CSV table of C-alpha atoms in Angstrom, one decimal:
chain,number,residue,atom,x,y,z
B,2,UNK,CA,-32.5,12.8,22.9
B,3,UNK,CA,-33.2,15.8,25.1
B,4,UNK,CA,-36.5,16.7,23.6
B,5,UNK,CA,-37.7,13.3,23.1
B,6,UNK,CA,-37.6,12.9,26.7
B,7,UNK,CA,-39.1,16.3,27.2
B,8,UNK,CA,-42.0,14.9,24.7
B,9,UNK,CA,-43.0,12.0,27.2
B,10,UNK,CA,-42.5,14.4,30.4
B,11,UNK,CA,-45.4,16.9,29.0
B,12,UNK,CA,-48.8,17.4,30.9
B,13,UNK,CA,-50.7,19.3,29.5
B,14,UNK,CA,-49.4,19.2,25.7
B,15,UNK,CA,-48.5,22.4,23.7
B,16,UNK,CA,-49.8,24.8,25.9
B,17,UNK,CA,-46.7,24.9,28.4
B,18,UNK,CA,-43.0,25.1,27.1
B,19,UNK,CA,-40.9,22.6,29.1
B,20,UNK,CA,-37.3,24.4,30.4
B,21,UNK,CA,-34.6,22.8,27.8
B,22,UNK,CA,-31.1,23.5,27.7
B,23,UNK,CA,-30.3,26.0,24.9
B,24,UNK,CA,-28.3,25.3,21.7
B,25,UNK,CA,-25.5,27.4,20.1
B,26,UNK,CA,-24.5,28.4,16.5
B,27,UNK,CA,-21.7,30.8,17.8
B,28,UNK,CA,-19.4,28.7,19.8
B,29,UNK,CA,-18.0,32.1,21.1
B,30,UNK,CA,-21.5,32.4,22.5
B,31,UNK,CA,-21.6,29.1,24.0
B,32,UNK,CA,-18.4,29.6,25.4
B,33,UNK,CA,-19.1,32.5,27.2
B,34,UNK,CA,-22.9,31.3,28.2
B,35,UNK,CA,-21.1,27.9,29.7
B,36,UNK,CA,-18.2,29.8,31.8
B,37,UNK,CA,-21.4,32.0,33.1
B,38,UNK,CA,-23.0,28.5,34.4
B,39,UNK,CA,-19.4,27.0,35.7
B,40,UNK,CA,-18.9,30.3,37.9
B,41,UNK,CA,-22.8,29.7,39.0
B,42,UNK,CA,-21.9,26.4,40.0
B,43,UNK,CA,-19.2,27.9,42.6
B,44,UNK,CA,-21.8,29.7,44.0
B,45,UNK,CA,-24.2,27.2,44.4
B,46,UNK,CA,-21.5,25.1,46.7
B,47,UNK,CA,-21.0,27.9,48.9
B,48,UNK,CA,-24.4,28.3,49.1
B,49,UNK,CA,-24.3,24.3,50.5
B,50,UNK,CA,-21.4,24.9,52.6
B,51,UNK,CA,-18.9,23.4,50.2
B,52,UNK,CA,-16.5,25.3,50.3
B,53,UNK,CA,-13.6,24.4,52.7
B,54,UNK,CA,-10.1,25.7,52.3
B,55,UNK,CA,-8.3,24.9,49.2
B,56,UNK,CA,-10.5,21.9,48.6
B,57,UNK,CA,-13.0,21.3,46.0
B,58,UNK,CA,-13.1,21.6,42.3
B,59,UNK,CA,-15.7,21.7,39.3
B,60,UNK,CA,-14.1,21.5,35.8
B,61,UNK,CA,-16.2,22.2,32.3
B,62,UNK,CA,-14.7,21.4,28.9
B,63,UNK,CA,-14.3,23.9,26.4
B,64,UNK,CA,-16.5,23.7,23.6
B,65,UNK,CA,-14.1,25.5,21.5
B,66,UNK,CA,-11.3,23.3,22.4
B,67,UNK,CA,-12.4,20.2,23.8
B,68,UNK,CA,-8.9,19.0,24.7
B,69,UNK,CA,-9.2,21.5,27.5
B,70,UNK,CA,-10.9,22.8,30.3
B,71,UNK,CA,-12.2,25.6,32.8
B,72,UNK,CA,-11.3,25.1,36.4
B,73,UNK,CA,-11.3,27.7,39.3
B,74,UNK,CA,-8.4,29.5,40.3
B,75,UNK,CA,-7.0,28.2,43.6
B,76,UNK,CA,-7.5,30.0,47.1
B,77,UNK,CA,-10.6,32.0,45.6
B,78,UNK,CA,-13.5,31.6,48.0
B,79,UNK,CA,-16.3,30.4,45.7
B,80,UNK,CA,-19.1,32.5,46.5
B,81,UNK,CA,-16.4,35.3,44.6
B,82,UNK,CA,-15.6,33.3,41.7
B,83,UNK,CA,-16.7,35.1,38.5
B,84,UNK,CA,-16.3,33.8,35.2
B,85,UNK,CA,-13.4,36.2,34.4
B,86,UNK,CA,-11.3,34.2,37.0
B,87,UNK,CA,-11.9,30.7,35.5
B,88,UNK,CA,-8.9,29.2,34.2
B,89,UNK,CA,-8.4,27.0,31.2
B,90,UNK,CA,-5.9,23.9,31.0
B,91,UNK,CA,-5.0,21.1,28.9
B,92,UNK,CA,-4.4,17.9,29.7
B,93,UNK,CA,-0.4,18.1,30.3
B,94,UNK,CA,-1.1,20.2,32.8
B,95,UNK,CA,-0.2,24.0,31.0
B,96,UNK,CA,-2.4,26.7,31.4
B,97,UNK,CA,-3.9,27.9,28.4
B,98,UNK,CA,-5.8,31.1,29.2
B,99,UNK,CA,-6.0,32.9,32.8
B,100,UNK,CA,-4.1,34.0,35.4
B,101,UNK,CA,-3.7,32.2,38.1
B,102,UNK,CA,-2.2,28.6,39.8
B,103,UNK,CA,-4.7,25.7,40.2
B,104,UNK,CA,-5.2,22.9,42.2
B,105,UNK,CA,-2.7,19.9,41.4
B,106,UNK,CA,-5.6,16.9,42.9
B,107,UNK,CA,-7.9,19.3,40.5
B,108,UNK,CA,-5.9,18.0,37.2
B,109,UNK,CA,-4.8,14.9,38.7
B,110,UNK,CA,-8.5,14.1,39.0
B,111,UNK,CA,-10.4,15.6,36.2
B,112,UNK,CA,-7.7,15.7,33.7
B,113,UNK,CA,-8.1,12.1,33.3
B,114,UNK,CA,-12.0,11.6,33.4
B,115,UNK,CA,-12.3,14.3,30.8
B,116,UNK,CA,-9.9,12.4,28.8
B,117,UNK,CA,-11.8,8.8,29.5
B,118,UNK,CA,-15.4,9.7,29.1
B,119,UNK,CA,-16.0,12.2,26.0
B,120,UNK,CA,-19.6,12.1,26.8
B,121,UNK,CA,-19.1,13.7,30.0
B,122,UNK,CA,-18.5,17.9,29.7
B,123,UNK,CA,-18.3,18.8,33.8
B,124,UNK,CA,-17.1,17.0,36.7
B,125,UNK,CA,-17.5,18.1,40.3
B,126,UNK,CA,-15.5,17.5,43.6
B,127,UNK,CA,-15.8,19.1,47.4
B,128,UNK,CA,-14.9,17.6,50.7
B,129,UNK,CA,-18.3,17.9,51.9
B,130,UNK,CA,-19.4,17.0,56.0
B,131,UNK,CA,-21.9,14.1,55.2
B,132,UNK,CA,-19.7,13.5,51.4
B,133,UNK,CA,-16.6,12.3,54.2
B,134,UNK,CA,-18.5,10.5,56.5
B,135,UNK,CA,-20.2,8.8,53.8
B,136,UNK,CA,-16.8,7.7,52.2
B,137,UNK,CA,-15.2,6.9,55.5
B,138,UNK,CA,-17.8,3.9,55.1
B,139,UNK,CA,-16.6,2.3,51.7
B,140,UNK,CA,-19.4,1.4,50.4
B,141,UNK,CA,-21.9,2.6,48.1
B,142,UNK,CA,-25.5,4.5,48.0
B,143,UNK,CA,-28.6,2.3,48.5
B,144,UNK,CA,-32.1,2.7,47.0
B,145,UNK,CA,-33.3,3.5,50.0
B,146,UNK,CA,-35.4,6.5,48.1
B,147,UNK,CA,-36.8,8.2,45.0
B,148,UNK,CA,-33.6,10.1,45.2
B,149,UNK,CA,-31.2,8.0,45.9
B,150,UNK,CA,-32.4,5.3,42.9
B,151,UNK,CA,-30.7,7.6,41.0
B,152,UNK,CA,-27.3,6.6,41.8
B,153,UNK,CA,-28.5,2.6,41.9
B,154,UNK,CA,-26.5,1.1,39.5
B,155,UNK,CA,-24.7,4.4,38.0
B,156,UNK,CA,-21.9,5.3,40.3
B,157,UNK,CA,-18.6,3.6,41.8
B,158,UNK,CA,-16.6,3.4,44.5
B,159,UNK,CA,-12.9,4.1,44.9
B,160,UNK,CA,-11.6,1.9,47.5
B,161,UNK,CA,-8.3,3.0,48.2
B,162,UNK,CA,-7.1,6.1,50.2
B,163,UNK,CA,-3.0,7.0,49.3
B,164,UNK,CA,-3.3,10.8,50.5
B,165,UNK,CA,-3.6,13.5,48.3
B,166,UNK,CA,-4.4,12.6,44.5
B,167,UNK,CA,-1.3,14.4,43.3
B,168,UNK,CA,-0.9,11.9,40.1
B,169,UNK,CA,-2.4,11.3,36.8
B,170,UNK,CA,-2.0,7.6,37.6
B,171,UNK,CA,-4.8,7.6,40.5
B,172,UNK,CA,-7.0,9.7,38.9
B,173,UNK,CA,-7.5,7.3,35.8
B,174,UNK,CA,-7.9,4.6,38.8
B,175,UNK,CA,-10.6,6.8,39.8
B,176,UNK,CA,-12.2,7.4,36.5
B,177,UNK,CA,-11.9,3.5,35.8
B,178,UNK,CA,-14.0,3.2,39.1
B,179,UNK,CA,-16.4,5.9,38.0
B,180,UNK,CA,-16.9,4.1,34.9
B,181,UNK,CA,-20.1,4.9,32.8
B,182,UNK,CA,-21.8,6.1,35.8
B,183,UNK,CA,-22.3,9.6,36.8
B,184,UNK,CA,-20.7,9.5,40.6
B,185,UNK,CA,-17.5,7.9,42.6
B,186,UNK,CA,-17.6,7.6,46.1
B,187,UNK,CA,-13.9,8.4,46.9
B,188,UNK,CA,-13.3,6.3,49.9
B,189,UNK,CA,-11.9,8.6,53.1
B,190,UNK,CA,-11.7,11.5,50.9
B,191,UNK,CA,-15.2,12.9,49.3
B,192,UNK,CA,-17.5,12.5,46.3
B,193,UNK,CA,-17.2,13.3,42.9
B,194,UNK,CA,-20.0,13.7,40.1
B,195,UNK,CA,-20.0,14.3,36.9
B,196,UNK,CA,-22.6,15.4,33.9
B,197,UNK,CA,-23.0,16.2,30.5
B,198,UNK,CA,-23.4,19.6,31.3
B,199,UNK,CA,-22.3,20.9,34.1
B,200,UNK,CA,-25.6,22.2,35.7
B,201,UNK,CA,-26.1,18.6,35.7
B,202,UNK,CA,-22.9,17.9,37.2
B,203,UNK,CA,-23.5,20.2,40.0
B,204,UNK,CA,-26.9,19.0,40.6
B,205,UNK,CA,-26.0,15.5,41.1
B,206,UNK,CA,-23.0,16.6,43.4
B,207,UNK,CA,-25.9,18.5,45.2
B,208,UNK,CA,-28.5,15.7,45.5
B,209,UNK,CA,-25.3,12.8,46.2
B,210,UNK,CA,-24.3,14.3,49.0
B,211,UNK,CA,-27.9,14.5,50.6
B,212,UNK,CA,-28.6,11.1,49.6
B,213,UNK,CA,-25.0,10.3,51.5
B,214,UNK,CA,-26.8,12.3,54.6
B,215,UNK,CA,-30.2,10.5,54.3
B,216,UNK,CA,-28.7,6.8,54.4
B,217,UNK,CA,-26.4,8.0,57.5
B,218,UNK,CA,-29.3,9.4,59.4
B,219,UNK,CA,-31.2,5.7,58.5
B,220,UNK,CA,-29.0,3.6,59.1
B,221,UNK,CA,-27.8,5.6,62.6
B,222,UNK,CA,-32.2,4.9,63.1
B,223,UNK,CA,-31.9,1.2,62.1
B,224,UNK,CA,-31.9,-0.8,59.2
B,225,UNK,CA,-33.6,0.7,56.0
B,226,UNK,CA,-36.1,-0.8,53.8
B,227,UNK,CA,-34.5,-1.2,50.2
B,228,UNK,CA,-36.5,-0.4,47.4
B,229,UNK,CA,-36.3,-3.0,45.2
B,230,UNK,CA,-34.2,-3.9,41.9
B,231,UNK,CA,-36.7,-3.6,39.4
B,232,UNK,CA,-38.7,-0.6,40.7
B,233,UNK,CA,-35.0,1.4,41.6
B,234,UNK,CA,-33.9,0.8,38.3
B,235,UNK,CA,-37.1,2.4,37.0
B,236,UNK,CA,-37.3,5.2,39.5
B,237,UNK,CA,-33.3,5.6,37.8
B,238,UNK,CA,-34.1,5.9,34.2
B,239,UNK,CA,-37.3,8.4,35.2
B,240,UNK,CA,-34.8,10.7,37.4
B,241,UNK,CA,-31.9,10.0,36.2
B,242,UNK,CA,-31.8,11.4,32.8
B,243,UNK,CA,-30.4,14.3,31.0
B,244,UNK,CA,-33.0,16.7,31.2
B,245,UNK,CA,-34.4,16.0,34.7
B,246,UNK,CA,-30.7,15.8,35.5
B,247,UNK,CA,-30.5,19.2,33.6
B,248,UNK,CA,-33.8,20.4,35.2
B,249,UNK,CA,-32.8,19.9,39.2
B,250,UNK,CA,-30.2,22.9,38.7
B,251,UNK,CA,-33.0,25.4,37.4
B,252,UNK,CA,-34.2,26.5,40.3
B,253,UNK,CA,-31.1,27.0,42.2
B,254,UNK,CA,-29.7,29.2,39.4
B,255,UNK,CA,-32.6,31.3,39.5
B,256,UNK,CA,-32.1,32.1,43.3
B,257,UNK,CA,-28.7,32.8,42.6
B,258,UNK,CA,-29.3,34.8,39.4
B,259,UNK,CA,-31.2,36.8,42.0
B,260,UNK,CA,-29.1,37.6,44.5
B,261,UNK,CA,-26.0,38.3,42.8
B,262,UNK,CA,-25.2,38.6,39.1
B,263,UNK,CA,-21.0,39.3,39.4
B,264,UNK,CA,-21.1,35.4,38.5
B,265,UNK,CA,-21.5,36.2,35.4
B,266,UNK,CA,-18.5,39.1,34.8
C-alpha cells in the first residue's frame, strides 16, 4: 500500500529514493526501533509546548504483543522521557513491563481505541492552548485549507464533557466518536489523534492542533471561505495518506535526532 503510493508521489523516477518507513524481520528489532520513535514523539510535544502538568498521553502498541501497549510514565516532563522509561500495559489495566504509575484518563482513553480499531498502532492526547479553545467550541474542523482537508470527513467530535475520563465506559464513547477517522475533537477537554504508526500519530496531533489555531484566527477575522466538497475530499486522499502522513514527522525527528539522542536510551 505504502509503496504504491510512494510510486505515484515520484518526480523524477529511479534516480531519487523516496523516505519509507522501514520493515522488520526481528520483532525484537522492531520493538526496540518503535519505543525509540514513541520516546521521540514526547519530545517533539515539548518542543510544541505540549506538555502541561500531568496531562497528555501518546500510547504505541506492542508489536510483540499486540494486546498491549507503551505509554509514558506519569509526572515525567517529556522533553526527559527516554525509551527506557516507557511503560507497557494491557488492557485490564496491569502493568506488564516498567516501573512506574501511569495516567488513569491515559488507559481509560486509549485502552479502548486500541482495542476498537486494530488498524490503528499509536494514539496521541495533550491539553494543548489552541486544542482547548478549539474544543470549548464543539464543533468540528473546516476545509478552510490544504491542511485542514485533511481532517474533512476523517475525524469526530465528542460532544459531551463529564470531567476527567477516569472510565473505560467514556473512552469507548470516545472511540465510537472517533470512528474510522484519524482525530476526535474532545469537547471542553482537548484533541486526540491517532495513526498507524505513531510518527503518524504525532504528526497529525501536530498539524490538528494548528489547523484548530488557523480556523480560530479566521473566524476571530470573519467568515472563511470553504473549500469545497469535492476538491477537500481530494486535497484529503492526496495528504491524508499513510506515507505523507508518515512523511510530515521526518523532519521533525531529524531536528530532534540532532539535538539530543538520550530519546533513544
Amino acid at each position: 500500500m505504502l509503496r504504491e503510493q510512494a510510486q505515484k508521489m515520484t518526480l523524477g523516477g529511479d534516480k531519487f529514493a523516496i523516505p519509507m518507513p522501514p520493515s522488520f524481520v526481528d520483532k525484537s528489532e522492531q520493538q526496540a526501533y518503535e519505543k525509540q520513535r514513541l520516546a521521540s514523539a514526547f519530545r517533539a510535544f515539548a518542543m510544541h509546548g505540549f506538555d502541561e502538568g500531568l496531562a497528555g498521553h501518546i500510547t504505541l502498541r506492542d508489536c510483540i504483543d499486540p494486546e498491549t501497549f507503551w505509554v509514558n510514565p506519569l509526572a515525567v516532563h517529556f522533553s526527559k522521557i527516554k525509551a527506557s522509561d516507557l511503560v507497557r500495559v494491557d488492557h485490564h489495566g496491569n502493568i506488564v513491563e516498567g516501573k512506574a504509575v501511569i495516567n488513569l484518563a491515559a488507559f481509560a482513553i486509549h485502552s479502548r481505541i486500541h482495542a476498537a480499531r486494530e488498524d490503528i498502532n499509536a494514539v496521541a492526547h495533550a491539553h494543548t492552548t489552541y486544542g482547548r479553545a478549539f474544543a470549548s467550541l464543539g464543533e468540528k474542523l473546516l476545509p478552510i485549507s490544504q491542511d485542514a482537508c485533511v481532517f474533512y470527513e476523517n475525524h469526530g467530535l465528542f460532544d459531551t464533557f463529564n470531567g476527567v475520563v477516569a472510565e473505560g465506559e467514556e473512552g469507548d464513547l470516545i472511540a465510537e466518536a472517533l470512528g474510522g477517522g484519524i482525530g476526535v475533537i474532545l469537547k471542553n477537554h482537548g484533541l486526540l489523534t491517532v495513526g498507524s504508526s505513531v510518527d503518524a500519530a504525532t504528526a497529525n496531533f501536530i498539524m490538528m492542533d494548528s489547523c484548530c489555531h488557523s480556523q480560530l484566527l479566521a473566524q476571530a477575522a470573519g467568515g472563511p471561505k470553504l473549500i469545497d466538497h469535492e476538491t477537500a475530499v481530494k486535497t484529503r486522499k492526496a495528504n491524508g495518506n499513510e506515507l505523507v502522513t508518515w512523511g510530515n514527522y521526518q523532519p521533525l525527528y531529524q531536528v530532534i535526532e540532532s539535538q539530543d539522542l538520550s530519546f533513544k536510551n
